[in-house]
Short mmCIF file of C-alpha atoms and ligand atoms in Angstrom, two decimals:
data_model
loop_
_atom_site.label_atom_id
_atom_site.label_comp_id
_atom_site.label_asym_id
_atom_site.label_seq_id
_atom_site.Cartn_x
_atom_site.Cartn_y
_atom_site.Cartn_z
CA UNK A 22 -11.95 10.01 -0.28
CA UNK A 23 -10.66 11.82 -2.99
CA UNK A 24 -7.09 11.53 -3.43
CA UNK A 25 -4.58 12.70 -0.79
CA UNK A 26 -0.99 13.97 -1.15
CA UNK A 27 2.10 12.45 0.38
CA UNK A 28 5.01 13.68 1.65
CA UNK A 29 8.04 12.02 0.95
CA UNK A 30 11.54 11.35 2.44
CA UNK A 31 14.58 9.24 1.80
CA UNK A 32 16.24 7.74 5.19
CA UNK A 33 19.15 6.88 2.92
CA UNK A 34 20.11 10.47 2.68
CA UNK A 35 18.83 12.04 5.57
CA UNK A 36 18.86 10.46 9.13
CA UNK A 37 15.07 11.83 10.14
CA UNK A 38 13.00 12.38 12.61
CA UNK A 39 9.34 11.46 10.99
CA UNK A 40 7.64 12.90 13.93
CA UNK A 41 9.32 16.38 13.08
CA UNK A 42 8.04 16.17 9.45
CA UNK A 43 4.63 15.35 10.43
CA UNK A 44 5.05 18.39 12.86
CA UNK A 45 6.00 20.35 10.05
CA UNK A 46 3.16 19.73 7.74
CA UNK A 47 0.93 20.76 10.25
CA UNK A 48 2.72 23.89 11.56
CA UNK A 49 3.28 24.95 7.75
CA UNK A 50 -0.36 24.70 7.20
CA UNK A 51 0.05 22.48 4.44
CA UNK A 52 -1.60 19.68 6.18
CA UNK A 53 -5.11 22.02 6.21
CA UNK A 54 -4.22 22.32 1.90
CA UNK A 55 -4.33 18.76 1.54
CA UNK A 56 -1.19 17.21 2.02
CA UNK A 57 -2.21 14.34 4.37
CA UNK A 58 0.52 11.82 3.97
CA UNK A 59 4.00 11.20 5.53
CA UNK A 60 5.96 8.73 3.49
CA UNK A 61 9.06 7.01 4.70
CA UNK A 62 11.10 5.74 2.02
CA UNK A 63 13.77 3.37 1.54
CA UNK A 64 16.37 2.29 4.41
CA UNK A 65 13.90 2.31 7.19
CA UNK A 66 14.52 -1.36 8.27
CA UNK A 67 17.20 -3.32 9.51
CA UNK A 68 19.31 -5.62 7.12
CA UNK A 69 17.70 -8.92 8.63
CA UNK A 70 14.22 -10.06 9.26
CA UNK A 71 13.56 -11.37 12.94
CA UNK A 72 13.24 -15.38 13.68
CA UNK A 73 10.13 -15.11 12.50
CA UNK A 74 10.80 -13.57 9.52
CA UNK A 75 9.20 -10.31 10.40
CA UNK A 76 10.79 -7.24 9.06
CA UNK A 77 12.35 -5.16 12.11
CA UNK A 78 12.63 -1.23 12.03
CA UNK A 79 15.97 -0.06 12.01
CA UNK A 80 17.24 0.25 15.95
CA UNK A 81 18.68 3.67 15.27
CA UNK A 82 16.25 5.44 12.74
CA UNK A 83 12.95 4.15 14.76
CA UNK A 84 14.17 3.38 18.36
CA UNK A 85 10.49 3.17 19.19
CA UNK A 86 9.14 1.17 16.13
CA UNK A 87 6.72 2.35 13.42
CA UNK A 88 3.66 1.61 15.00
CA UNK A 89 4.41 4.25 17.88
CA UNK A 90 5.28 6.83 14.85
CA UNK A 91 2.06 5.82 12.82
CA UNK A 92 -0.09 6.47 16.10
CA UNK A 93 1.55 9.82 16.40
CA UNK A 94 1.11 10.72 12.92
CA UNK A 95 -2.28 9.77 13.56
CA UNK A 96 -2.71 12.01 16.18
CA UNK A 97 -1.76 14.70 14.25
CA UNK A 98 -4.57 14.01 11.70
CA UNK A 99 -2.18 12.72 9.00
CA UNK A 100 -1.35 9.37 7.49
CA UNK A 101 1.72 7.01 7.25
CA UNK A 102 3.03 5.69 4.15
CA UNK A 103 5.71 3.02 4.04
CA UNK A 104 8.27 1.55 1.31
CA UNK A 105 8.94 -1.78 0.29
CA UNK A 106 9.95 -3.62 -3.12
CA UNK A 107 8.84 -6.62 -5.15
CA UNK A 108 12.48 -8.21 -4.94
CA UNK A 109 14.71 -9.87 -2.31
CA UNK A 110 16.33 -6.45 -1.40
CA UNK A 111 15.45 -2.76 -2.08
CA UNK A 112 17.01 -0.72 -3.92
CA UNK A 113 19.55 0.63 -1.78
CA UNK A 114 20.31 -2.90 -0.29
CA UNK A 115 20.32 -1.95 3.09
CA UNK A 116 16.95 -3.87 4.10
CA UNK A 117 14.89 -7.09 2.99
CA UNK A 118 12.40 -6.59 0.04
CA UNK A 119 8.80 -8.18 -0.18
CA UNK A 120 9.22 -10.64 -2.78
CA UNK A 121 8.10 -14.33 -0.98
CA UNK A 122 7.07 -12.46 2.14
CA UNK A 123 4.18 -10.42 0.78
CA UNK A 124 1.10 -11.75 3.07
CA UNK A 125 3.48 -11.22 6.34
CA UNK A 126 4.57 -8.06 5.18
CA UNK A 127 1.45 -6.62 4.56
CA UNK A 128 0.04 -7.81 7.75
CA UNK A 129 2.95 -6.12 9.33
CA UNK A 130 2.26 -2.60 7.95
CA UNK A 131 -1.54 -3.23 8.69
CA UNK A 132 -0.89 -3.88 12.31
CA UNK A 133 1.40 -0.68 12.63
CA UNK A 134 -1.48 1.09 11.05
CA UNK A 135 0.51 1.84 7.69
CA UNK A 136 -1.97 3.68 5.21
CA UNK A 137 0.21 3.83 2.13
CA UNK A 138 2.77 1.19 0.52
CA UNK A 139 5.30 2.58 -2.19
CA UNK A 140 6.39 -0.55 -4.03
CA UNK A 141 9.95 -0.56 -6.00
CA UNK A 142 11.24 -2.77 -8.45
CA UNK A 143 14.92 -3.59 -7.74
CA UNK A 144 17.02 -6.78 -6.57
CA UNK A 145 14.02 -9.00 -8.21
CA UNK A 146 13.79 -12.37 -9.31
CA UNK A 147 13.61 -11.63 -13.05
CA UNK A 148 10.23 -12.08 -12.97
CA UNK A 149 7.49 -9.46 -14.93
CA UNK A 150 6.10 -6.63 -12.52
CA UNK A 151 3.15 -8.22 -13.78
CA UNK A 152 3.33 -11.17 -11.84
CA UNK A 153 4.87 -9.57 -8.88
CA UNK A 154 2.99 -6.68 -8.00
CA UNK A 155 -0.55 -8.40 -8.08
CA UNK A 156 0.93 -10.64 -5.22
CA UNK A 157 1.06 -7.67 -3.11
CA UNK A 158 -2.35 -6.32 -4.11
CA UNK A 159 -3.79 -9.27 -2.85
CA UNK A 160 -1.53 -9.36 0.26
CA UNK A 161 -2.98 -5.73 1.00
CA UNK A 162 -6.62 -6.89 0.41
CA UNK A 163 -6.08 -9.44 2.77
CA UNK A 164 -4.59 -7.66 5.48
CA UNK A 165 -7.39 -6.07 7.09
CA UNK A 166 -6.90 -2.20 6.62
CA UNK A 167 -7.09 0.26 3.76
CA UNK A 168 -3.55 0.90 2.44
CA UNK A 169 -2.96 3.25 -0.79
CA UNK A 170 -0.86 0.82 -3.31
CA UNK A 171 1.56 3.21 -5.26
CA UNK A 172 3.16 0.88 -7.76
CA UNK A 173 6.69 2.16 -8.53
CA UNK A 174 8.39 -0.28 -11.30
CA UNK A 175 9.40 2.84 -13.47
CA UNK A 176 7.32 2.69 -16.28
CA UNK A 177 8.89 -0.63 -17.13
CA UNK A 178 6.25 -2.77 -18.67
CA UNK A 179 3.40 -0.02 -19.45
CA UNK A 180 1.71 -0.05 -15.99
CA UNK A 181 -0.94 2.24 -17.00
CA UNK A 182 -2.19 -0.53 -18.96
CA UNK A 183 -2.95 -2.74 -16.37
CA UNK A 184 -2.34 -0.85 -13.19
CA UNK A 185 -5.85 0.01 -12.46
CA UNK A 186 -6.43 -3.45 -11.17
CA UNK A 187 -3.69 -3.54 -9.24
CA UNK A 188 -2.90 -0.43 -7.36
CA UNK A 189 -3.96 3.01 -6.56
CA UNK A 190 -1.46 4.83 -8.68
CA UNK A 191 1.57 3.90 -10.79
CA UNK A 192 4.54 5.23 -11.86
CA UNK A 193 5.34 5.94 -15.64
CA UNK A 194 8.62 7.07 -15.46
CA UNK A 195 12.19 6.77 -14.15
CA UNK A 196 13.03 8.78 -10.97
CA UNK A 197 13.11 12.52 -11.25
CA UNK A 198 15.68 14.80 -10.71
CA UNK A 199 15.90 17.97 -9.49
CA UNK A 200 16.54 20.01 -12.97
CA UNK A 201 14.70 21.69 -15.80
CA UNK A 202 14.84 18.50 -18.54
CA UNK A 203 14.22 15.44 -16.40
CA UNK A 204 11.41 17.61 -14.99
CA UNK A 205 10.00 18.14 -18.39
CA UNK A 206 10.93 14.55 -19.88
CA UNK A 207 8.77 13.05 -17.09
CA UNK A 208 6.04 15.20 -17.71
CA UNK A 209 6.06 14.36 -21.48
CA UNK A 210 6.39 10.10 -20.49
CA UNK A 211 3.67 10.62 -18.49
CA UNK A 212 1.62 12.68 -20.61
CA UNK A 213 1.46 9.72 -23.25
CA UNK A 214 -0.95 7.80 -21.00
CA UNK A 215 -3.33 10.47 -20.15
CA UNK A 216 -6.41 8.09 -21.32
CA UNK A 217 -5.98 5.48 -18.64
CA UNK A 218 -5.87 8.04 -15.69
CA UNK A 219 -8.99 8.18 -13.73
CA UNK A 220 -10.33 7.96 -10.10
CA UNK A 221 -9.15 4.98 -8.25
CA UNK A 222 -5.84 4.79 -10.50
CA UNK A 223 -3.44 7.66 -11.54
CA UNK A 224 -0.32 8.20 -13.56
CA UNK A 225 2.72 9.49 -11.38
CA UNK A 226 5.42 11.01 -12.81
CA UNK A 227 7.32 10.96 -9.31
CA UNK A 228 7.46 13.27 -6.84
CA UNK A 229 7.64 17.17 -6.84
CA UNK A 230 11.22 18.57 -6.66
CA UNK A 231 9.86 22.21 -5.87
CA UNK A 232 12.02 23.45 -3.18
CA UNK A 233 15.09 21.68 -3.79
CA UNK A 234 16.97 24.40 -5.34
CA UNK A 235 17.71 22.97 -9.18
CA UNK A 236 15.32 25.15 -10.86
CA UNK A 237 14.06 28.52 -10.79
CA UNK A 238 10.71 30.01 -9.50
CA UNK A 239 9.19 30.06 -13.01
CA UNK A 240 10.31 26.59 -13.61
CA UNK A 241 9.28 25.07 -10.46
CA UNK A 242 5.57 27.07 -11.36
CA UNK A 243 5.86 24.94 -14.67
CA UNK A 244 6.62 21.68 -12.87
CA UNK A 245 3.58 22.14 -9.98
CA UNK A 246 1.55 23.30 -13.02
CA UNK A 247 1.68 20.31 -14.94
CA UNK A 248 1.56 17.76 -11.93
CA UNK A 249 -1.52 19.22 -11.22
CA UNK A 250 -3.23 19.28 -14.48
CA UNK A 251 -2.12 15.72 -14.87
CA UNK A 252 -3.63 14.67 -11.84
CA UNK A 253 -0.35 13.13 -10.71
CA UNK A 254 -0.11 12.66 -6.85
CA UNK A 255 1.53 15.79 -5.32
CA UNK A 256 4.49 14.30 -3.18
CA UNK A 257 6.38 17.24 -1.45
CA UNK A 258 10.00 16.02 -2.01
CA UNK A 259 11.54 19.21 0.05
CA UNK A 260 12.49 19.82 3.45
CA UNK A 261 9.13 21.99 4.61
CA UNK A 262 10.94 22.80 7.55
CA UNK A 263 12.80 25.31 5.78
CA UNK A 264 10.60 25.72 2.82
CA UNK A 265 11.21 29.33 1.58
CA UNK A 266 8.28 31.80 1.05
CA UNK A 267 8.54 31.04 -2.93
CA UNK A 268 8.10 27.33 -2.13
CA UNK A 269 5.09 27.76 -0.07
CA UNK A 270 3.60 29.78 -2.59
CA UNK A 271 3.67 27.28 -5.08
CA UNK A 272 3.14 23.95 -3.12
CA UNK A 273 0.16 26.09 -1.42
CA UNK A 274 -1.51 26.97 -4.54
CA UNK A 275 -5.18 26.46 -3.46
CA UNK A 276 -6.51 27.17 -6.84
CA UNK A 277 -3.96 24.76 -8.52
CA UNK A 278 -4.54 22.41 -5.53
CA UNK A 279 -8.16 22.35 -6.57
CA UNK A 280 -7.50 21.66 -10.16
CA UNK A 281 -5.15 18.45 -9.14
CA UNK A 282 -7.98 17.46 -6.90
CA UNK A 283 -11.22 18.00 -9.35
CA UNK A 284 -13.88 15.50 -8.68
CA UNK A 285 -14.43 14.87 -12.68
CA UNK A 286 -10.17 13.15 -12.27
CA UNK A 287 -9.61 13.48 -16.08
CA UNK A 288 -5.81 14.19 -16.83
CA UNK A 289 -5.09 17.07 -19.13
CA UNK A 290 -3.69 16.52 -22.42
CA UNK A 291 -1.21 18.34 -24.76
CA UNK A 292 -3.36 19.16 -27.39
CA UNK A 293 -0.78 21.78 -29.45
CA UNK A 294 2.78 21.58 -29.72
CA UNK A 295 4.38 24.05 -31.51
CA UNK A 296 8.22 23.55 -30.85
CA UNK A 297 8.59 24.49 -27.69
CA UNK A 298 5.37 26.13 -27.29
CA UNK A 299 2.43 24.14 -25.83
CA UNK A 300 -1.37 24.13 -25.47
CA UNK A 301 -2.31 21.75 -22.24
CA UNK A 302 -6.07 21.42 -21.65
CA UNK A 303 -8.59 19.52 -19.99
CA UNK A 304 -12.03 19.21 -18.98
CA UNK A 305 -13.00 19.91 -15.09
CA UNK A 306 -16.34 19.60 -13.32
CA UNK A 307 -19.50 21.85 -13.73
CA UNK A 308 -18.20 22.09 -17.89
CA UNK A 309 -15.11 24.12 -17.23
CA UNK A 310 -11.65 23.54 -18.87
CA UNK A 311 -8.29 24.05 -17.24
CA UNK A 312 -5.61 25.36 -20.09
CA UNK A 313 -1.92 25.44 -19.39
CA UNK A 314 0.01 27.68 -21.84
CA UNK A 315 3.71 26.41 -21.27
CA UNK A 316 6.64 28.15 -23.09
CA UNK A 317 9.68 25.74 -23.00
CA UNK A 318 11.94 28.10 -25.09
CA UNK A 319 14.92 29.86 -24.24
CA UNK A 320 13.15 33.07 -25.08
CA UNK A 321 9.96 34.87 -24.35
CA UNK A 322 7.01 33.92 -26.68
CA UNK A 323 3.37 34.19 -27.55
CA UNK A 324 0.76 31.07 -27.20
CA UNK A 325 -2.41 31.01 -28.44
CA UNK A 326 -5.15 28.30 -27.12
CA UNK A 327 -7.88 27.57 -29.71
CA UNK A 328 -11.45 26.78 -28.38
CA UNK A 329 -11.59 23.92 -31.07
CA UNK A 330 -8.37 22.40 -29.60
CA UNK A 331 -9.56 22.44 -26.00
CA UNK A 332 -12.92 21.13 -26.27
CA UNK A 333 -15.29 24.31 -26.10
CA UNK A 334 -17.71 25.23 -29.19
CA UNK A 335 -15.95 28.04 -31.37
CA UNK A 336 -18.39 30.63 -30.26
CA UNK A 337 -18.66 30.34 -26.59
CA UNK A 338 -18.06 32.87 -24.64
CA UNK A 339 -15.96 32.04 -21.33
CA UNK A 340 -14.65 33.67 -18.36
CA UNK A 341 -10.89 33.42 -17.79
CA UNK A 342 -9.23 32.94 -14.01
CA UNK A 343 -5.58 33.43 -14.11
CA UNK A 344 -4.50 30.70 -11.20
CA UNK A 345 -1.20 32.03 -10.56
CA UNK A 346 -1.98 35.67 -10.37
CA UNK A 347 -5.23 34.79 -8.79
CA UNK A 348 -7.43 36.83 -10.99
CA UNK A 349 -10.38 36.68 -12.96
CA UNK A 350 -9.38 38.73 -16.63
CA UNK A 351 -11.53 41.64 -17.28
CA UNK A 352 -13.20 40.59 -20.57
CA UNK A 353 -14.95 37.52 -21.75
CA UNK A 354 -13.04 35.40 -24.46
CA UNK A 355 -14.28 33.91 -27.56
CA UNK A 356 -12.85 31.47 -29.80
CA UNK A 357 -9.24 31.92 -28.30
CA UNK A 358 -6.94 33.30 -25.97
CA UNK A 359 -3.47 34.73 -26.52
CA UNK A 360 -0.81 35.34 -23.70
CA UNK A 361 2.87 36.23 -23.88
CA UNK A 362 4.92 33.99 -21.67
CA UNK A 363 8.38 34.11 -20.38
CA UNK A 364 10.94 31.39 -21.28
CA UNK A 365 10.58 28.43 -19.04
CA UNK A 366 7.40 30.04 -17.67
CA UNK A 367 3.71 29.33 -17.90
CA UNK A 368 0.09 30.67 -17.17
CA UNK A 369 -2.98 28.62 -16.10
CA UNK A 370 -6.19 29.19 -16.22
CA UNK A 371 -9.78 28.08 -16.17
CA UNK A 372 -12.44 28.58 -18.57
CA UNK A 373 -15.80 29.07 -17.52
CA UNK A 374 -18.57 29.06 -20.02
C1 NAG B 423 16.21 22.72 7.69
O1 NAG B 423 16.10 22.90 8.88
C2 NAG B 423 16.78 22.09 9.84
C3 NAG B 423 16.22 22.29 11.31
O2 NAG B 423 15.01 22.56 11.16
C4 NAG B 423 18.12 22.07 9.76
O3 NAG B 423 18.87 21.62 10.74
C5 NAG B 423 19.03 21.77 8.55
O4 NAG B 423 20.20 22.02 8.20
C6 NAG B 423 17.93 22.90 7.45
N1 NAG B 423 18.14 22.61 6.05
C7 NAG B 423 18.41 23.44 5.46
C8 NAG B 423 18.86 22.66 3.66
O5 NAG B 423 18.63 24.39 5.40
C1 NAG B 424 -9.08 35.10 -31.62
O1 NAG B 424 -10.54 35.04 -31.78
C2 NAG B 424 -10.69 36.41 -32.00
C3 NAG B 424 -12.34 36.69 -32.32
O2 NAG B 424 -12.81 36.62 -30.71
C4 NAG B 424 -10.28 36.52 -33.53
O3 NAG B 424 -10.59 38.17 -34.05
C5 NAG B 424 -9.00 36.80 -33.97
O4 NAG B 424 -8.35 36.47 -35.35
C6 NAG B 424 -8.38 35.14 -33.44
N1 NAG B 424 -7.36 34.90 -32.87
C7 NAG B 424 -6.60 33.88 -33.86
C8 NAG B 424 -4.96 34.11 -33.33
O5 NAG B 424 -6.74 33.18 -33.77
C1 NAG B 425 14.96 30.43 -15.32
O1 NAG B 425 15.87 29.63 -15.94
C2 NAG B 425 15.57 29.47 -17.58
C3 NAG B 425 16.76 28.66 -17.89
O2 NAG B 425 18.19 29.40 -17.36
C4 NAG B 425 15.73 30.85 -18.13
O3 NAG B 425 15.49 30.75 -19.38
C5 NAG B 425 14.51 31.76 -17.05
O4 NAG B 425 14.81 33.70 -17.66
C6 NAG B 425 14.41 31.59 -15.72
N1 NAG B 425 13.36 32.34 -15.09
C7 NAG B 425 13.92 33.05 -14.04
C8 NAG B 425 12.25 33.81 -13.86
O5 NAG B 425 14.71 33.32 -13.46
#
């Protein structure tokens, strides 16, 4: 498996029919682009376990249970994600966490046909994440079904340093909110750990806010572009049933998705920062390089990427593909590439020698 993209809904806020989410992912065409997981977040269970200690799906939100939902989601060619917590209660405190019940809960998830587990870090016993998370890793390995393990300890103990042995991705940051400052600060915190990401274990700067309305279109393009070059899990966080044309154009940019899914699996880094003008770059398969020129300032400006900053020989002539204009530039470029970029906007290119 390469790495798939989940789709996330919080049940604490929305009473949501997940079958409808699965239908929408298929009818919008997003599933064909690689968005395969439909993820249930907090508040999916009753507050009390049953008399055998098992988690009980919320009787109003999931009247037919989770297994029936998993069967439905699988029948659409999708996968189902669920949520728990390495503490006594989850963050919303409306259902139990898995601390002390790891094996039992992992078996329950496997028996329902769950494919993905997000594991949160609220209401714990005060012990370290490095102690509590590996217990669930072992439990999942014994449960008899491959389940993607998404660590969500918010970057508390630098999970990039130990996450590879414990899970498939790890949140490097606190929760994102739907505004520019929050988004760029998540991007920055996540970038610090670029060296630690590789196939099998990814840095996760949290879900995508694209489509939720708190940023404008070019800011959402910057958001999606940074997540893509950072090889971050692309978790759609908006209601895809009403996604606008602009939202679909961003989430559906197959050239940008292909960068995220590139088989080399190397996370791009910020190679130059001239104040608010940034050059991000990283290698792709077949000796290609992805370059992101991002203008974080309030005014239009010019940004130059120099070959010696982005890992190309200074004299190499490259063809340049603009991934948001969907155009290959007419001339070959040598030594550097310059673009004029609007405020809170970016250009994303693939350079091919
Ligand atoms: C999205 O669409 C659903 C029905 O398809 C509707 O119930 C909901 O209110 C809509 N949400 C927004 C934000 O428009
Ligand atoms: C970019 O490279 C060209 C040669 O292709 C050179 O003439 C020019 O001075 C360079 N520009 C910058 C800003 O370094
Ligand atoms: C998006 O918002 C930023 C910040 O307010 C602004 O500088 C930029 O011009 C806006 N871009 C568009 C396309 O509206």
